[in-house]
Coordinates of C-alpha atoms in Angstrom, one line a residue:
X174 CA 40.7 -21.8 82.0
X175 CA 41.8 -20.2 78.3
X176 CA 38.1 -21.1 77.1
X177 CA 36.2 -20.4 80.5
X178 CA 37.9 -16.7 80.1
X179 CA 36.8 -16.6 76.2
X180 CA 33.3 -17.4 77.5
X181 CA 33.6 -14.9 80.1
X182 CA 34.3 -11.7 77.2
X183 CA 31.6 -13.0 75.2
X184 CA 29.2 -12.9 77.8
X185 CA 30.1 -9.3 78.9
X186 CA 30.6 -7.9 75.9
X187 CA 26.9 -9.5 74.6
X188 CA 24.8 -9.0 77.6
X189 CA 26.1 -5.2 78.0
X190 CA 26.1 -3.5 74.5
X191 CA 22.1 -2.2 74.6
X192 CA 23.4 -0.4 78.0
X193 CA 26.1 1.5 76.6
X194 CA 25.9 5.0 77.0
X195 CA 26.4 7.4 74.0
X196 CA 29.9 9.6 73.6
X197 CA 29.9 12.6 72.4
X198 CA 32.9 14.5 69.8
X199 CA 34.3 17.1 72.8
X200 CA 33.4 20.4 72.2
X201 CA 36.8 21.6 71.6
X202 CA 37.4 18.7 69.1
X203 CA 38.0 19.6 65.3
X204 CA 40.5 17.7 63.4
X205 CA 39.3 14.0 63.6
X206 CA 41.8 11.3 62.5
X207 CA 41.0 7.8 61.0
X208 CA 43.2 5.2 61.5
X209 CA 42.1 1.9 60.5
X210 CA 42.8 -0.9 57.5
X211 CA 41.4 -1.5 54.1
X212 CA 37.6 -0.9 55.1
X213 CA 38.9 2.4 56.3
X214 CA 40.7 3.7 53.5
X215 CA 37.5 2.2 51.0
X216 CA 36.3 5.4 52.9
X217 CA 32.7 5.0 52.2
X218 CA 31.6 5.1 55.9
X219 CA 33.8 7.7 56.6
X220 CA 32.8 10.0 53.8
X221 CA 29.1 9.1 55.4
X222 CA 30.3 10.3 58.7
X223 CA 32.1 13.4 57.5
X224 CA 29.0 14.8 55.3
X225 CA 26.3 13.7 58.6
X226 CA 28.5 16.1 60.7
X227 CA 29.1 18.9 58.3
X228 CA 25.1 19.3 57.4
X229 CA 24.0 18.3 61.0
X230 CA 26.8 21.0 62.8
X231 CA 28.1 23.5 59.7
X232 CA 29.2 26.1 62.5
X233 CA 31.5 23.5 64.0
X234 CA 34.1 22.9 60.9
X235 CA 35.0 19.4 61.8
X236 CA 38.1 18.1 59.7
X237 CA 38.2 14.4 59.7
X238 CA 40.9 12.9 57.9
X239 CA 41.3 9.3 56.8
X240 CA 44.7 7.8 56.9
X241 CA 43.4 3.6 57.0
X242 CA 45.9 1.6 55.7
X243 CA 45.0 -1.6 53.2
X244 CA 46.4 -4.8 55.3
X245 CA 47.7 -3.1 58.4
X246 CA 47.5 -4.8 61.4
X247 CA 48.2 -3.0 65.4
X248 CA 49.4 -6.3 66.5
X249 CA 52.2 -6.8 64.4
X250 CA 51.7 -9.8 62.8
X251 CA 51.3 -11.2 59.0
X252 CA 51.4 -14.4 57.5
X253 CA 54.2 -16.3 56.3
X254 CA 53.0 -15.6 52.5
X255 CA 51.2 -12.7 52.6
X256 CA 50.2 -10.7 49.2
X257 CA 52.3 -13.8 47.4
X258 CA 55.1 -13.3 49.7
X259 CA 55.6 -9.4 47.9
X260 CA 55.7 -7.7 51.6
X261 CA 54.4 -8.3 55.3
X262 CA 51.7 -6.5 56.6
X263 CA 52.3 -3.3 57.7
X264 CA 52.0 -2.5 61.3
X265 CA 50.8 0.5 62.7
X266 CA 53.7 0.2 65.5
X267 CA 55.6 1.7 62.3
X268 CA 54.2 4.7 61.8
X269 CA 51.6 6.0 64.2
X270 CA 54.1 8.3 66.0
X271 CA 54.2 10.5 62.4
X272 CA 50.7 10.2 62.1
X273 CA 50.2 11.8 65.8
X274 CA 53.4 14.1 65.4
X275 CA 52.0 15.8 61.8
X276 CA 48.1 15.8 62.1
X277 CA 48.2 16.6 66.2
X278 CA 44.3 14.9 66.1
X279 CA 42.6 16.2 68.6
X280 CA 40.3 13.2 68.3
X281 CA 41.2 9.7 67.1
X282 CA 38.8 6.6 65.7
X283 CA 40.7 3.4 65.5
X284 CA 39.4 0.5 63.7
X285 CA 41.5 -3.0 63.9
X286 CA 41.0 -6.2 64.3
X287 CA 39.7 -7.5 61.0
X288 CA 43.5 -8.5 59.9
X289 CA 45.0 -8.8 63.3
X290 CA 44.2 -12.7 63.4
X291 CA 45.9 -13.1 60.1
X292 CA 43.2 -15.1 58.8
X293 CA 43.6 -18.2 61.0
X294 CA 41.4 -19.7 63.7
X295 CA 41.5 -18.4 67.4
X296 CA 45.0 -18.8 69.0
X297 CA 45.7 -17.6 72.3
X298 CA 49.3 -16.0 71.5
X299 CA 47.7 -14.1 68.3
X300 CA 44.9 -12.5 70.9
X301 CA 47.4 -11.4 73.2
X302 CA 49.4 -9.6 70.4
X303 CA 46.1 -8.1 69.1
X304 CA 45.4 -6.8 72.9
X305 CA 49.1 -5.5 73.3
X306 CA 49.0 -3.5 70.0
X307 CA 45.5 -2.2 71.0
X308 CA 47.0 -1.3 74.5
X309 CA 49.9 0.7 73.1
X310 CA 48.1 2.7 70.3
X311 CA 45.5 3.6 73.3
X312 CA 48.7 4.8 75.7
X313 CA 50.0 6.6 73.0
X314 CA 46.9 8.5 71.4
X315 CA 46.1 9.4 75.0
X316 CA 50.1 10.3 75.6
X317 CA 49.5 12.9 72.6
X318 CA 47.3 14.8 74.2
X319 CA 44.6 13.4 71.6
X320 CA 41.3 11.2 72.7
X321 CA 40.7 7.9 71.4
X322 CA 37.3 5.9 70.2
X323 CA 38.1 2.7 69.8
X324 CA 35.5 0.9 66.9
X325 CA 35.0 -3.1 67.0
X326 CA 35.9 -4.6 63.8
X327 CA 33.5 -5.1 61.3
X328 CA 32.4 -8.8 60.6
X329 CA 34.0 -11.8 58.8
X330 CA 31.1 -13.6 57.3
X331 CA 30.8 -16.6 58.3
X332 CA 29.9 -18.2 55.3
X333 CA 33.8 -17.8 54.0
X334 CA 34.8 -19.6 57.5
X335 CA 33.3 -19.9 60.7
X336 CA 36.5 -20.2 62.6
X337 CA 37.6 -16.2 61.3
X338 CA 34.2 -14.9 62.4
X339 CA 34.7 -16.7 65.9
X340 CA 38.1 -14.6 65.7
X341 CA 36.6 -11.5 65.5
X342 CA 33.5 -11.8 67.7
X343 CA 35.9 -12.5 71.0
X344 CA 38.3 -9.8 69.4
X345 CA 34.9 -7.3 69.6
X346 CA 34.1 -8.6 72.7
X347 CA 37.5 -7.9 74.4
X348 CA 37.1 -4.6 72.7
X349 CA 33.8 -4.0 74.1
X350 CA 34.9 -5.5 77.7
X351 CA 37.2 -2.5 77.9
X352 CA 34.1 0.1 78.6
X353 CA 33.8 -1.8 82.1
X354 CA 37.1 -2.5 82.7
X355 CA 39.1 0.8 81.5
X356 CA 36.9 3.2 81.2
X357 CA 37.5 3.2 77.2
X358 CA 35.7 4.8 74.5
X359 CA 34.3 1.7 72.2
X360 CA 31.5 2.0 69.8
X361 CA 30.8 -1.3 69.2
X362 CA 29.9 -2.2 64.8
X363 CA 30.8 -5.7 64.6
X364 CA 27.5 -6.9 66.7
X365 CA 25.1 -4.7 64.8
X366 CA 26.2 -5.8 61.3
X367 CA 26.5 -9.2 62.2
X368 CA 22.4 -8.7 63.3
X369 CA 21.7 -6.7 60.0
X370 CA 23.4 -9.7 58.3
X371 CA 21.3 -12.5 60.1
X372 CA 18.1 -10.0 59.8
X373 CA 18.5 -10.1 55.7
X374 CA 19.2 -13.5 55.3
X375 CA 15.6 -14.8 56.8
X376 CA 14.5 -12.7 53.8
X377 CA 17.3 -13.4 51.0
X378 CA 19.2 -16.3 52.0
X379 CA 22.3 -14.9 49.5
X380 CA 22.3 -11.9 51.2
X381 CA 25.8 -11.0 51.5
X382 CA 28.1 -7.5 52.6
X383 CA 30.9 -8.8 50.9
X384 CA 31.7 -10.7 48.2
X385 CA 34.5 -11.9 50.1
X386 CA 33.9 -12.0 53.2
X387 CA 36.1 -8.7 54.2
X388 CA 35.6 -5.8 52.4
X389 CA 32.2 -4.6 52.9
X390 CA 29.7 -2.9 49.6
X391 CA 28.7 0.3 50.5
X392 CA 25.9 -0.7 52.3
X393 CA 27.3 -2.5 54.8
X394 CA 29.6 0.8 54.9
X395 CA 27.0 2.9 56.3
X396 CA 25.8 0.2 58.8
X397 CA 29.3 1.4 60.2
X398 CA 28.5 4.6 59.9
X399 CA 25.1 4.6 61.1
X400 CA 26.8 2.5 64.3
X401 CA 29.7 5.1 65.0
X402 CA 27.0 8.0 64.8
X403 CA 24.8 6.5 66.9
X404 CA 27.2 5.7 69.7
X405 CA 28.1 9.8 69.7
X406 CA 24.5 9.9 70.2
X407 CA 23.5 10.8 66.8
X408 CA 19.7 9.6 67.4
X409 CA 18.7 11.3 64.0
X410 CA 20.4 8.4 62.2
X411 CA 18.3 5.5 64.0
X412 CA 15.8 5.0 61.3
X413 CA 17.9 5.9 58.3
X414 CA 17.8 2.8 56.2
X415 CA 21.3 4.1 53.8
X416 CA 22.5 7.1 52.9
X417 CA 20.6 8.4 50.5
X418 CA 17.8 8.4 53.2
X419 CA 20.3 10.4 55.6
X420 CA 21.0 12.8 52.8
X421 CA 17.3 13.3 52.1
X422 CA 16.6 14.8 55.4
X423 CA 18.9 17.9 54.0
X424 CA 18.8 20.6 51.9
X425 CA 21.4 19.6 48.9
X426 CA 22.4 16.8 51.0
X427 CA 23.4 14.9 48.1
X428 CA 25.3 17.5 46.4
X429 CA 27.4 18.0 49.5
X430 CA 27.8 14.4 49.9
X431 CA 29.7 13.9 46.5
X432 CA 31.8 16.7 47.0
X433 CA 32.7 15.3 50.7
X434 CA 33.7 12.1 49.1
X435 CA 35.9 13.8 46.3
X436 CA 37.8 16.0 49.1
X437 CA 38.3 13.0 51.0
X438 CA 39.8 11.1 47.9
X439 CA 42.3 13.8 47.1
X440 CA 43.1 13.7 51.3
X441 CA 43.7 10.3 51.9
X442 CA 46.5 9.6 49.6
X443 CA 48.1 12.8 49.7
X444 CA 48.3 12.5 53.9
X445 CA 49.5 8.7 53.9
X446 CA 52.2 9.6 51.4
X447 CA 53.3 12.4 53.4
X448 CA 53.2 10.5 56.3
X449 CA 54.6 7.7 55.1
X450 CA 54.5 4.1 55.0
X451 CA 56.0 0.7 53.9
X452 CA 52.6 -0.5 52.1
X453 CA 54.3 -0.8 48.5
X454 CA 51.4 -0.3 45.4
X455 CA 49.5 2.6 47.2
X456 CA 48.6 5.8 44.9
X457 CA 50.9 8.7 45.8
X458 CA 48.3 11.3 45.4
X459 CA 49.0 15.3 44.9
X460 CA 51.6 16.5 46.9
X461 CA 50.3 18.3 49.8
X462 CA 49.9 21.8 49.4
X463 CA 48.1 21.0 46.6
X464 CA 45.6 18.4 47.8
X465 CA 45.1 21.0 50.8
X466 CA 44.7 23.7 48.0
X467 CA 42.1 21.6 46.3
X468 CA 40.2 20.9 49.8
X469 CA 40.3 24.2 50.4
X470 CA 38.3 24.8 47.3
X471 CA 35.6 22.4 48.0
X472 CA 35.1 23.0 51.3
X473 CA 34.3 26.5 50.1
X474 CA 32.0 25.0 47.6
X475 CA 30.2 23.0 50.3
X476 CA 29.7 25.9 52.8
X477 CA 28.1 28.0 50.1
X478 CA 25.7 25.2 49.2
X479 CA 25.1 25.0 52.9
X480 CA 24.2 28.7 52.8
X481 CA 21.9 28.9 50.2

């Protein structure tokens, strides 16, 4: 019955992604929050989304603000030696109510999944903690007043173990099952980039996103970028091949791009800190009201590039 129900997710979740409709960011949505793991706090793909929205809507001032967390997990679990037995894996459980509390998002993008397995082949009890943590961080983005996209886990290639990437294609295909069944928010990225991965390799058999296995180049950063526009119905993206292409379509594109990825830099560590966590060797980063002073300077900078 455990398999038959495994079989079932797939099927769903595979036969109905090309009919998912776009979302769209509400109209009275500004302050975007990230949560997610180490491919989120990498950045690159949310830099990518950051500087598409502030070229492709300036009037709109979105503030998106990354607060991924290298080896978290939603489900609560880590492995018995983890990081050489230094610290467990932090859990979101932890600290999402400060993170909810101090931003007040109006809009949240949760990424998980890719750690939530812990690394091992499928096993029943580790799915069910994975769809409990997902559950509760749901109930309690919703609970804030805040809405939630929910974003399938990027892939695990297969080529550094089949049995992982098994792991997180039913963990995507839960994901993805909860459109149908919930009425959730889910932009699926795990399905695409494992096609753009096949796709390559008929071409260049070493292909690769990551060297291993995880943590994506930033290539395979924008095919998660490119996905998470294109499921808020960002049809200007579809043909973009990276981001330099993106950025070509606009005037100083680039320009505004670098600076997006410097402000989020100075963000990101200055926001987890204050926030705080129980992730030991992360950078501290400026104390706030600096980092906010130094965003506030290159935002200006970007809207009078934007202007010229």
């Amino acid at each position: 019955m455990k398999t038959f129900l495994l079989v079932i997710i797939s099927f769903l979740g595979l036969q109905n992604q090309s009919f998912a409709q776009p979302y769209s960011i509400p109209a009275n949505s500004k302050k975007i929050v990230v949560l997610g793991n180490s491919i989120t706090y990498a950045g690159y793909y949310v830099s990518c989304i950051d500087a598409y929205l502030r070229l492709q809507y300036p009037e709109r001032h979105f503030e998106i603000i990354n607060v991924g967390l290298p080896s978290e997990t939603v489900s609560g679990l880590s492995e018995p030696n983890h990081a050489d037995g230094k610290f467990p894996r932090p859990d979101l459980h932890e600290r999402l109510d400060r993170v909810l509390k101090k931003l007040k998002p109006d809009l949240v993008l949760a990424c998980y999944g890719m750690n939530d397995g812990i690394y091992l082949p499928f096993d029943n009890e580790r799915f069910q903690k994975f769809c409990e943590g997902i559950n509760w961080l749901h109930e309690e983005v919703i609970k804030s007043g805040a809405s939630i996209i929910h974003i399938t886990p990027p892939i695990y290639d297969e080529r550094k173990g089949s049995a992982y990437a098994n792991v997180l294609d039913v963990y995507s295909d839960w994901l993805i099952s909860r459109r149908y069944t919930s009425d959730w928010s889910v932009i699926d990225v795990h399905w695409p980039m494992k096609k753009y991965l096949e796709d390559q390799r008929l071409k260049d058999s070493t292909f690769e996103f990551a060297a291993d296995g995880i943590h994506p180049d930033n290539l395979g950063h924008f095919i998660i970028a490119k996905n998470i526009l294109l499921g808020l119905g960002e049809t200007k993206v579809a043909n973009a091949v990276d981001m330099k292409d993106v950025l070509s379509r606009y005037k100083n594109g680039e320009s505004i791009f670098q600076l997006v990825e410097k402000e989020q830099a100075i963000k990101k560590d200055s926001y987890l800190s204050s926030i705080g966590h129980k992730r030991p060797g992360m950078n501290v980063g400026f104390p706030l009201s600096e980092a906010e002073r130094q965003c506030t300077d290159i935002k200006n900078q970007i809207q009078m590039i934007i202007k010229r």
